[in-house]
Tab-separated table of C-alpha atoms and ligand atoms in Angstrom:
chain	number	residue	atom	x	y	z
H	841	MET	CA	0.000	0.000	0.000
H	842	SER	CA	1.367	3.437	-0.867
H	843	ARG	CA	2.813	5.604	1.913
H	844	SER	CA	0.216	8.314	1.495
H	845	ALA	CA	-2.693	5.900	1.942
H	846	PRO	CA	-4.663	6.327	5.158
H	847	ILE	CA	-4.056	3.847	7.981
H	848	TYR	CA	-6.526	1.072	7.249
H	849	LEU	CA	-8.560	0.092	10.296
H	850	ASP	CA	-11.662	-1.241	8.563
H	851	TYR	CA	-10.929	-4.977	8.355
H	852	GLN	CA	-14.567	-5.943	9.016
H	853	ALA	CA	-15.608	-4.098	5.844
H	854	THR	CA	-12.973	-5.944	3.861
H	855	THR	CA	-9.415	-7.183	4.225
H	856	PRO	CA	-6.546	-6.381	1.853
H	857	LEU	CA	-5.793	-9.090	-0.688
H	858	ASP	CA	-2.904	-11.235	0.518
H	859	PRO	CA	-0.018	-11.128	-2.020
H	860	ASP	CA	0.093	-14.956	-2.090
H	861	VAL	CA	-3.605	-14.986	-2.969
H	862	ARG	CA	-3.055	-12.463	-5.739
H	863	ALA	CA	-0.248	-14.604	-7.186
H	864	ALA	CA	-2.505	-17.678	-7.209
H	865	MET	CA	-5.194	-15.735	-9.108
H	866	LEU	CA	-3.101	-14.162	-11.863
H	867	PRO	CA	-2.690	-17.211	-14.195
H	868	PHE	CA	-6.477	-17.253	-14.572
H	869	LEU	CA	-6.344	-13.773	-16.086
H	870	GLU	CA	-3.922	-15.100	-18.688
H	871	ASP	CA	-3.715	-18.515	-20.337
H	872	ARG	CA	-5.872	-20.492	-17.869
H	873	PHE	CA	-9.063	-18.907	-19.232
H	874	GLY	CA	-11.222	-21.961	-19.770
H	875	ASN	CA	-14.814	-22.408	-18.693
H	876	PRO	CA	-14.663	-24.752	-15.690
H	877	HIS	CA	-17.815	-26.477	-16.905
H	878	SER	CA	-16.412	-27.318	-20.386
H	879	GLU	CA	-15.493	-30.886	-21.276
H	880	HIS	CA	-12.010	-30.367	-22.684
H	881	ALA	CA	-8.477	-29.772	-21.449
H	882	LEU	CA	-8.867	-26.019	-20.864
H	883	GLY	CA	-12.127	-26.605	-19.043
H	884	TRP	CA	-10.646	-29.365	-16.891
H	885	ASP	CA	-7.755	-27.058	-16.050
H	886	ALA	CA	-10.149	-24.325	-14.906
H	887	ALA	CA	-12.278	-26.895	-13.073
H	888	GLU	CA	-9.248	-27.710	-10.946
H	889	ALA	CA	-9.448	-24.218	-9.461
H	890	VAL	CA	-13.082	-24.827	-8.550
H	891	GLU	CA	-12.245	-28.138	-6.917
H	892	ASP	CA	-9.338	-26.523	-5.070
H	893	ALA	CA	-11.748	-23.896	-3.731
H	894	ARG	CA	-14.165	-26.547	-2.441
H	895	ARG	CA	-11.364	-28.589	-0.913
H	896	ALA	CA	-9.633	-25.664	0.821
H	897	VAL	CA	-12.840	-24.112	2.169
H	898	ALA	CA	-14.067	-27.514	3.355
H	899	GLU	CA	-10.809	-28.167	5.171
H	900	LEU	CA	-10.922	-24.783	6.877
H	901	ILE	CA	-14.355	-25.456	8.421
H	902	GLY	CA	-14.265	-29.230	8.928
H	903	ALA	CA	-16.586	-30.121	6.033
H	904	ALA	CA	-16.341	-32.395	2.983
H	905	PRO	CA	-15.646	-30.749	-0.424
H	906	GLY	CA	-19.005	-31.973	-1.734
H	907	GLU	CA	-20.755	-29.960	0.970
H	908	ILE	CA	-19.426	-26.626	-0.359
H	909	ILE	CA	-21.480	-24.576	-2.804
H	910	VAL	CA	-19.532	-21.721	-4.335
H	911	THR	CA	-21.484	-18.453	-4.320
H	912	GLY	CA	-20.900	-14.800	-5.069
H	913	GLY	CA	-20.323	-14.107	-1.376
H	914	ALA	CA	-21.971	-14.377	2.010
H	915	THR	CA	-24.967	-12.323	0.879
H	916	GLU	CA	-25.894	-14.949	-1.687
H	917	ALA	CA	-25.161	-17.794	0.736
H	918	ASN	CA	-27.455	-16.186	3.331
H	919	ASN	CA	-30.226	-15.708	0.772
H	920	LEU	CA	-29.863	-19.304	-0.435
H	921	SER	CA	-30.091	-20.580	3.124
H	922	LEU	CA	-33.203	-18.695	4.171
H	923	LEU	CA	-35.130	-18.618	0.897
H	924	GLY	CA	-34.007	-22.125	-0.097
H	925	ALA	CA	-35.086	-23.632	3.218
H	926	ALA	CA	-38.446	-21.858	3.186
H	927	LYS	CA	-39.219	-23.213	-0.286
H	928	ARG	CA	-38.816	-26.839	0.779
H	929	THR	CA	-40.377	-27.001	4.223
H	930	LYS	CA	-43.914	-27.059	5.509
H	931	ARG	CA	-42.791	-25.343	8.706
H	932	ARG	CA	-43.714	-21.663	8.692
H	933	HIS	CA	-41.567	-20.078	11.392
H	934	ILE	CA	-38.102	-18.497	11.077
H	935	LEU	CA	-35.925	-17.104	13.870
H	936	VAL	CA	-33.127	-14.589	13.344
H	937	SER	CA	-31.050	-12.767	15.910
H	938	ALA	CA	-31.597	-9.043	16.349
H	939	ILE	CA	-28.060	-8.208	15.218
H	940	GLU	CA	-27.868	-10.194	11.988
H	941	HIS	CA	-26.362	-8.587	8.905
H	942	LYS	CA	-28.890	-7.095	6.486
H	943	SER	CA	-28.227	-9.977	4.086
H	944	VAL	CA	-30.003	-12.214	6.615
H	945	LEU	CA	-32.596	-9.697	7.815
H	946	ALA	CA	-33.700	-8.732	4.298
H	947	PRO	CA	-34.460	-12.281	3.047
H	948	ALA	CA	-36.183	-12.944	6.389
H	949	GLN	CA	-38.307	-9.863	5.738
H	950	ALA	CA	-39.041	-11.119	2.221
H	951	LEU	CA	-40.284	-14.389	3.751
H	952	ALA	CA	-42.452	-12.471	6.228
H	953	GLU	CA	-44.045	-10.715	3.248
H	954	LEU	CA	-44.831	-14.155	1.813
H	955	GLY	CA	-46.674	-15.038	5.004
H	956	LEU	CA	-44.049	-16.792	7.137
H	957	LYS	CA	-43.801	-15.883	10.793
H	958	VAL	CA	-40.408	-14.286	11.356
H	959	GLU	CA	-39.331	-13.571	14.913
H	960	THR	CA	-36.255	-11.962	16.376
H	961	ILE	CA	-34.065	-13.471	19.076
H	962	PRO	CA	-33.025	-10.652	21.417
H	963	VAL	CA	-29.425	-10.132	22.439
H	964	GLN	CA	-28.104	-9.127	25.833
H	965	ALA	CA	-26.146	-5.931	26.543
H	966	ASP	CA	-22.918	-7.754	25.636
H	967	GLY	CA	-24.309	-8.640	22.197
H	968	ILE	CA	-24.719	-12.343	22.906
H	969	VAL	CA	-28.060	-13.956	22.075
H	970	ASP	CA	-30.334	-14.549	25.015
H	971	LEU	CA	-30.046	-18.310	25.515
H	972	GLU	CA	-32.878	-18.317	28.042
H	973	ARG	CA	-35.235	-16.735	25.561
H	974	LEU	CA	-34.313	-18.955	22.591
H	975	PRO	CA	-35.930	-22.205	23.905
H	976	GLN	CA	-39.163	-20.265	24.435
H	977	LEU	CA	-39.120	-18.996	20.856
H	978	ILE	CA	-38.100	-22.181	19.045
H	979	GLY	CA	-40.859	-24.740	18.410
H	980	PRO	CA	-42.172	-27.558	16.214
H	981	ASP	CA	-43.070	-25.085	13.451
H	982	THR	CA	-39.576	-23.511	13.357
H	983	ALA	CA	-37.983	-24.220	9.985
H	984	LEU	CA	-34.697	-22.424	10.489
H	985	VAL	CA	-32.750	-20.454	13.084
H	986	SER	CA	-30.125	-18.001	11.838
H	987	VAL	CA	-27.554	-16.663	14.288
H	988	MET	CA	-24.294	-15.189	13.063
H	989	ALA	CA	-20.982	-16.567	14.311
H	990	ALA	CA	-19.366	-13.166	14.857
H	991	ASN	CA	-20.982	-9.776	14.526
H	992	ASN	CA	-19.623	-7.383	11.905
H	993	GLU	CA	-20.026	-4.244	14.039
H	994	ILE	CA	-19.137	-5.295	17.570
H	995	GLY	CA	-17.340	-8.586	16.902
H	996	THR	CA	-19.359	-10.548	19.469
H	997	LEU	CA	-18.951	-14.322	19.235
H	998	GLN	CA	-22.121	-16.361	19.655
H	999	PRO	CA	-22.553	-19.653	21.560
H	1000	LEU	CA	-22.988	-21.684	18.390
H	1001	GLN	CA	-22.745	-25.084	20.038
H	1002	GLU	CA	-25.606	-24.355	22.435
H	1003	ILE	CA	-27.764	-22.887	19.670
H	1004	GLY	CA	-27.004	-25.899	17.447
H	1005	ALA	CA	-28.141	-28.276	20.197
H	1006	LEU	CA	-31.411	-26.383	20.689
H	1007	CYS	CA	-32.081	-26.460	16.930
H	1008	ALA	CA	-31.359	-30.192	16.697
H	1009	GLU	CA	-33.776	-30.862	19.558
H	1010	ALA	CA	-36.534	-28.923	17.774
H	1011	GLY	CA	-35.741	-30.383	14.327
H	1012	ALA	CA	-35.016	-26.882	12.992
H	1013	LEU	CA	-32.167	-26.109	10.604
H	1014	PHE	CA	-29.321	-24.097	12.093
H	1015	HIS	CA	-27.781	-21.505	9.794
H	1016	THR	CA	-24.863	-19.330	10.794
H	1017	ASP	CA	-23.494	-16.366	8.900
H	1018	ALA	CA	-19.806	-16.849	9.614
H	1019	ALA	CA	-18.521	-14.165	7.221
H	1020	GLN	CA	-16.624	-12.452	10.023
H	1021	LEU	CA	-15.365	-15.579	11.765
H	1022	VAL	CA	-14.067	-17.895	9.055
H	1023	GLY	CA	-10.342	-17.524	8.577
H	1024	LYS	CA	-9.942	-15.750	11.931
H	1025	LEU	CA	-10.898	-18.483	14.376
H	1026	PRO	CA	-11.132	-22.247	13.945
H	1027	ILE	CA	-14.606	-23.643	13.412
H	1028	ASP	CA	-15.765	-27.210	12.934
H	1029	VAL	CA	-19.225	-27.337	11.412
H	1030	ALA	CA	-19.970	-30.953	12.245
H	1031	ALA	CA	-18.839	-30.683	15.867
H	1032	THR	CA	-20.858	-27.498	16.305
H	1033	GLY	CA	-24.183	-28.794	14.957
H	1034	ILE	CA	-24.270	-26.325	12.062
H	1035	ASP	CA	-26.418	-27.274	9.062
H	1036	LEU	CA	-25.644	-24.249	6.894
H	1037	LEU	CA	-22.765	-21.778	7.079
H	1038	SER	CA	-22.111	-18.697	4.950
H	1039	LEU	CA	-18.716	-17.164	4.275
H	1040	SER	CA	-17.072	-14.554	2.050
H	1041	ALA	CA	-13.470	-14.654	0.786
H	1042	HIS	CA	-12.769	-10.937	1.069
H	1043	LYS	CA	-13.137	-11.078	4.858
H	1044	PHE	CA	-10.087	-13.347	5.073
H	1045	TYR	CA	-7.618	-11.812	2.627
H	1046	GLY	CA	-9.230	-13.259	-0.500
H	1047	PRO	CA	-10.939	-11.547	-3.436
H	1048	LYS	CA	-14.344	-9.855	-3.380
H	1049	GLY	CA	-17.203	-11.455	-5.283
H	1050	ILE	CA	-16.790	-15.033	-4.095
H	1051	GLY	CA	-17.921	-16.925	-1.052
H	1052	ALA	CA	-19.479	-20.209	-0.177
H	1053	LEU	CA	-22.333	-21.943	1.513
H	1054	TYR	CA	-21.578	-25.030	3.550
H	1055	LEU	CA	-24.603	-27.248	3.166
H	1056	ALA	CA	-24.408	-30.423	5.252
H	1057	ALA	CA	-24.809	-33.493	3.018
H	1058	ASP	CA	-27.916	-34.720	4.830
H	1059	VAL	CA	-29.513	-31.246	4.649
H	1060	ARG	CA	-29.132	-30.747	0.893
H	1061	PRO	CA	-32.589	-32.170	0.026
H	1062	GLN	CA	-34.097	-29.582	2.364
H	1063	ILE	CA	-32.749	-26.594	0.437
H	1064	ALA	CA	-34.099	-25.484	-2.942
H	1065	PRO	CA	-31.882	-23.487	-5.309
H	1066	ILE	CA	-32.603	-19.803	-5.807
H	1067	ILE	CA	-30.543	-19.355	-8.980
H	1068	HIS	CA	-31.718	-21.561	-11.819
H	1069	GLY	CA	-29.958	-22.083	-15.120
H	1070	GLY	CA	-27.410	-24.456	-16.618
H	1071	GLY	CA	-27.460	-26.928	-13.741
H	1072	GLN	CA	-23.969	-26.177	-12.448
H	1073	GLN	CA	-23.042	-27.254	-8.915
H	1074	HIS	CA	-25.529	-30.150	-9.004
H	1075	GLY	CA	-28.319	-27.710	-9.764
H	1076	MET	CA	-27.851	-25.933	-6.435
H	1077	ARG	CA	-26.414	-22.750	-7.946
H	1078	ALA	CA	-26.420	-22.229	-11.686
H	1079	GLY	CA	-23.944	-20.005	-13.485
H	1080	THR	CA	-20.372	-20.227	-14.772
H	1081	LEU	CA	-17.961	-19.970	-11.889
H	1082	ALA	CA	-14.974	-17.611	-12.038
H	1083	PRO	CA	-11.823	-19.774	-11.830
H	1084	MET	CA	-9.745	-16.708	-10.916
H	1085	LEU	CA	-11.926	-16.062	-7.866
H	1086	CYS	CA	-11.983	-19.785	-7.043
H	1087	ALA	CA	-8.174	-19.834	-7.100
H	1088	GLY	CA	-8.292	-16.807	-4.812
H	1089	ILE	CA	-10.609	-18.287	-2.212
H	1090	ALA	CA	-8.639	-21.552	-2.325
H	1091	ALA	CA	-5.372	-19.735	-1.622
H	1092	ALA	CA	-6.946	-17.543	1.050
H	1093	ALA	CA	-8.508	-20.526	2.827
H	1094	GLY	CA	-5.287	-22.527	2.591
H	1095	LYS	CA	-3.302	-19.677	4.058
H	1096	ALA	CA	-5.867	-19.042	6.797
H	1097	LEU	CA	-5.600	-22.643	7.894
H	1098	VAL	CA	-1.880	-22.318	8.590
H	1099	GLN	CA	-1.888	-18.695	9.669
H	1100	GLN	CA	-5.077	-17.984	11.619
H	1101	ALA	CA	-3.575	-18.776	15.021
H	1102	LYS	CA	-0.639	-16.449	14.325
H	1103	ASP	CA	-2.985	-13.761	12.998
H	1104	ALA	CA	-5.137	-14.092	16.125
H	1105	ALA	CA	-2.143	-13.709	18.418
H	1106	HIS	CA	-1.117	-10.608	16.471
H	1107	THR	CA	-4.576	-9.018	16.629
H	1108	GLU	CA	-4.965	-9.857	20.334
H	1109	PHE	CA	-1.746	-7.988	21.020
H	1110	LEU	CA	-2.827	-5.044	18.844
H	1111	LYS	CA	-6.260	-4.891	20.450
H	1112	SER	CA	-4.987	-4.723	23.996
H	1113	ARG	CA	-2.445	-2.054	23.031
H	1114	LEU	CA	-5.083	-0.049	21.155
H	1115	LEU	CA	-7.592	-0.265	23.962
H	1116	SER	CA	-5.220	0.590	26.789
H	1117	ARG	CA	-3.801	3.577	24.879
H	1118	LEU	CA	-7.226	4.851	23.884
H	1119	LYS	CA	-8.417	4.535	27.494
H	1120	GLU	CA	-5.405	6.558	28.658
H	1121	GLY	CA	-6.216	9.375	26.242
H	1122	LEU	CA	-9.995	9.142	26.537
H	1123	PRO	CA	-10.930	8.082	30.081
H	1124	ALA	CA	-14.693	8.245	29.358
H	1125	LEU	CA	-14.395	5.668	26.539
H	1126	LYS	CA	-16.624	2.594	26.671
H	1127	VAL	CA	-16.318	-0.662	24.761
H	1128	ASN	CA	-19.490	-1.688	22.933
H	1129	GLY	CA	-20.333	-5.384	23.144
H	1130	SER	CA	-18.336	-7.988	24.989
H	1131	GLU	CA	-14.713	-7.261	25.901
H	1132	THR	CA	-13.940	-10.948	26.250
H	1133	ARG	CA	-16.184	-12.873	23.810
H	1134	SER	CA	-15.367	-10.974	20.663
H	1135	LEU	CA	-13.159	-11.057	17.583
H	1136	SER	CA	-9.651	-9.966	18.459
H	1137	GLY	CA	-9.444	-7.867	15.286
H	1138	CYS	CA	-12.494	-5.756	16.098
H	1139	LEU	CA	-12.965	-2.976	18.611
H	1140	ASN	CA	-16.148	-0.927	18.749
H	1141	ILE	CA	-15.937	2.041	21.099
H	1142	CYS	CA	-18.162	4.829	22.300
H	1143	ILE	CA	-16.514	8.181	23.014
H	1144	PRO	CA	-19.300	9.985	24.885
H	1145	GLY	CA	-20.136	13.447	23.541
H	1146	ILE	CA	-18.353	12.927	20.203
H	1147	ASP	CA	-19.947	12.774	16.782
H	1148	ALA	CA	-18.062	9.734	15.463
H	1149	HIS	CA	-19.004	10.423	11.862
H	1150	ALA	CA	-17.608	13.971	12.081
H	1151	LEU	CA	-14.469	12.630	13.732
H	1152	LEU	CA	-13.814	10.117	10.965
H	1153	MET	CA	-14.631	12.650	8.249
H	1154	THR	CA	-12.039	15.087	9.566
H	1155	LEU	CA	-9.510	12.230	9.679
H	1156	GLN	CA	-10.375	10.738	6.300
H	1157	THR	CA	-7.015	11.347	4.637
H	1158	GLU	CA	-5.167	9.788	7.572
H	1159	LEU	CA	-7.403	7.016	8.873
H	1160	ALA	CA	-9.953	4.669	7.286
H	1161	ALA	CA	-12.384	3.290	9.863
H	1162	SER	CA	-16.124	3.003	10.122
H	1163	VAL	CA	-19.153	4.067	12.062
H	1164	GLY	CA	-21.661	1.240	12.255
H	1165	SER	CA	-21.280	-1.226	9.389
H	1166	ALA	CA	-19.949	-0.325	5.956
H	1167	CYS	CA	-23.050	-1.744	4.347
H	1168	ASN	CA	-25.043	1.097	5.924
H	1169	ALA	CA	-22.498	3.729	4.928
H	1170	GLY	CA	-24.039	6.692	3.214
H	1171	LEU	CA	-27.109	6.333	5.380
H	1172	ILE	CA	-26.331	8.127	8.603
H	1173	GLU	CA	-28.777	6.402	10.872
H	1174	PRO	CA	-28.004	4.998	14.321
H	1175	SER	CA	-26.830	1.415	14.050
H	1176	TYR	CA	-29.551	-1.160	14.829
H	1177	VAL	CA	-26.856	-3.423	16.237
H	1178	LEU	CA	-25.833	-0.823	18.814
H	1179	GLY	CA	-29.528	-0.103	19.474
H	1180	SER	CA	-30.140	-3.806	20.123
H	1181	ILE	CA	-27.485	-3.900	22.843
H	1182	GLY	CA	-29.096	-0.944	24.572
H	1183	LEU	CA	-27.171	2.091	23.348
H	1184	THR	CA	-29.138	5.311	22.997
H	1185	PRO	CA	-29.087	7.009	19.553
H	1186	ALA	CA	-26.641	9.569	21.021
H	1187	GLU	CA	-24.304	6.818	22.261
H	1188	ALA	CA	-24.572	5.021	18.924
H	1189	SER	CA	-23.605	8.153	17.012
H	1190	ALA	CA	-20.625	8.569	19.352
H	1191	SER	CA	-19.392	5.078	18.425
H	1192	LEU	CA	-16.844	3.887	15.912
H	1193	ARG	CA	-15.482	0.549	14.796
H	1194	LEU	CA	-11.785	-0.132	14.480
H	1195	GLY	CA	-10.858	-3.299	12.602
H	1196	PHE	CA	-7.357	-4.633	12.129
H	1197	GLY	CA	-5.609	-7.799	11.037
H	1198	ARG	CA	-2.735	-9.574	9.326
H	1199	PHE	CA	-1.160	-6.469	7.795
H	1200	THR	CA	-1.746	-3.952	10.600
H	1201	THR	CA	1.455	-2.808	12.300
H	1202	ILE	CA	2.087	-1.545	15.822
H	1203	ASP	CA	2.949	1.773	14.240
H	1204	ASP	CA	-0.486	1.895	12.552
H	1205	ILE	CA	-2.150	1.311	15.917
H	1206	ASP	CA	-0.064	3.921	17.718
H	1207	LYS	CA	-0.571	6.564	15.035
H	1208	ALA	CA	-4.303	5.879	14.843
H	1209	THR	CA	-4.593	6.159	18.633
H	1210	THR	CA	-2.876	9.546	18.611
H	1211	LEU	CA	-5.072	10.795	15.763
H	1212	ILE	CA	-8.297	9.661	17.425
H	1213	CYS	CA	-7.398	11.046	20.867
H	1214	GLU	CA	-6.282	14.431	19.493
H	1215	LYS	CA	-9.299	14.824	17.252
H	1216	ALA	CA	-11.791	13.665	19.900
H	1217	ASP	CA	-10.280	16.125	22.350
H	1218	ARG	CA	-10.523	18.980	19.844
H	1219	LEU	CA	-14.114	18.087	18.872
H	1220	SER	CA	-15.188	17.963	22.520
H	1221	HIS	CA	-13.679	21.412	23.130
H	1222	ILE	CA	-15.481	22.828	20.107
H	1223	ARG	CA	-18.683	21.259	21.405
H	1224	ALA	CA	-18.158	22.609	24.915
H	1225	ALA	CA	-17.515	26.105	23.548
H	1226	ALA	CA	-20.576	26.044	21.288
Q	2694	PMP	N1	-22.511	-11.122	6.688
Q	2694	PMP	C1	-21.658	-10.408	7.431
Q	2694	PMP	C2	-21.602	-10.660	8.899
Q	2694	PMP	C3	-20.839	-9.456	6.839
Q	2694	PMP	O1	-20.001	-8.745	7.588
Q	2694	PMP	C4	-20.921	-9.259	5.445
Q	2694	PMP	C5	-20.067	-8.216	4.757
Q	2694	PMP	N2	-20.277	-6.910	5.235
Q	2694	PMP	C6	-21.824	-10.036	4.713
Q	2694	PMP	C7	-22.598	-10.963	5.369
Q	2694	PMP	C8	-21.973	-9.889	3.235
Q	2694	PMP	O2	-20.825	-10.296	2.570
Q	2694	PMP	P1	-20.684	-10.009	1.004
Q	2694	PMP	O3	-20.957	-8.541	0.836
Q	2694	PMP	O4	-19.294	-10.379	0.685
Q	2694	PMP	O5	-21.705	-10.818	0.305
């Protein structure tokens, strides 16, 4: 990245492409241009990239390659899970947590418009789903429960094992949107009782525009496709796959498998340094969500009395970070995630998300801390004088 680029602390929005991933993708922009679904040598060559993608993603999450459906990202995988399950079941009830990404909430809303009963599982002040409430909500008519593995705004990690057990007991499918978790922390789908899992390559140093749905082998008959066409991927998701992107997700998943523990140690160190330095400079600062059960590369903070959007706008040439989630950017409305954990609209608009990872340096963290503390101090003086 060029020297003049702002310090990048927005790893939940997207991660930089790993140079090894880039190198694995490049041949597919040149002579490996075949259609992976063609029956000839060039096609078979391209199909290898697709198979590599399935194999590497499967290995990363403890699945079998045949259980991986390649998609355009986690958004598509989430839509396929919810809409695909609703098409095949007679059950008419869907449960989603209050802090799901919009790519889960929107298809759930679409199902509600078709007459399904969609209910929300509340979360506690730390952002973790209310496990006492869930057994009261789940029932014999529940088709599917969708609870994300890690939240994209506050990083909270959910008790997937417990939720999986409750779903199995009720005969409901358990879907988890793991876009923010995969490649950062180990996950074993079978051991966790997950039926469907969504992921996106660009959240773990891979390219944008590709992701996957893990669909447990015994669950496949319960999910109908949502994209129909040439019958690719056993009819589960039609359309010519992009071998370049497949090579990218394969390389990113392969690298995550060997590097995620090292990355996690790095981000844990950076997070504790960032937090202790910010607290020194800004004693009123509060951490949103759970300080302990959260992604080590994500820190969401509230600086009381500060307009976080104004702060980041004045720092835009020096620091790239986010208020709320990037998918809501442009719409300056208080984050529903922060609202769900009990923040007032004023507290939510005083909150910002700092995300960091494999390529973040100690220097980045120290410089960002200084910038945030100085600017917050100046903005609070301006506010006090006004
Ligand atoms: N779920 C979560 C939790 C996310 O953070 C994102 C990306 N913001 C998505 C789903 C959607 O991923 P994509 O845009 O790659 O489809």
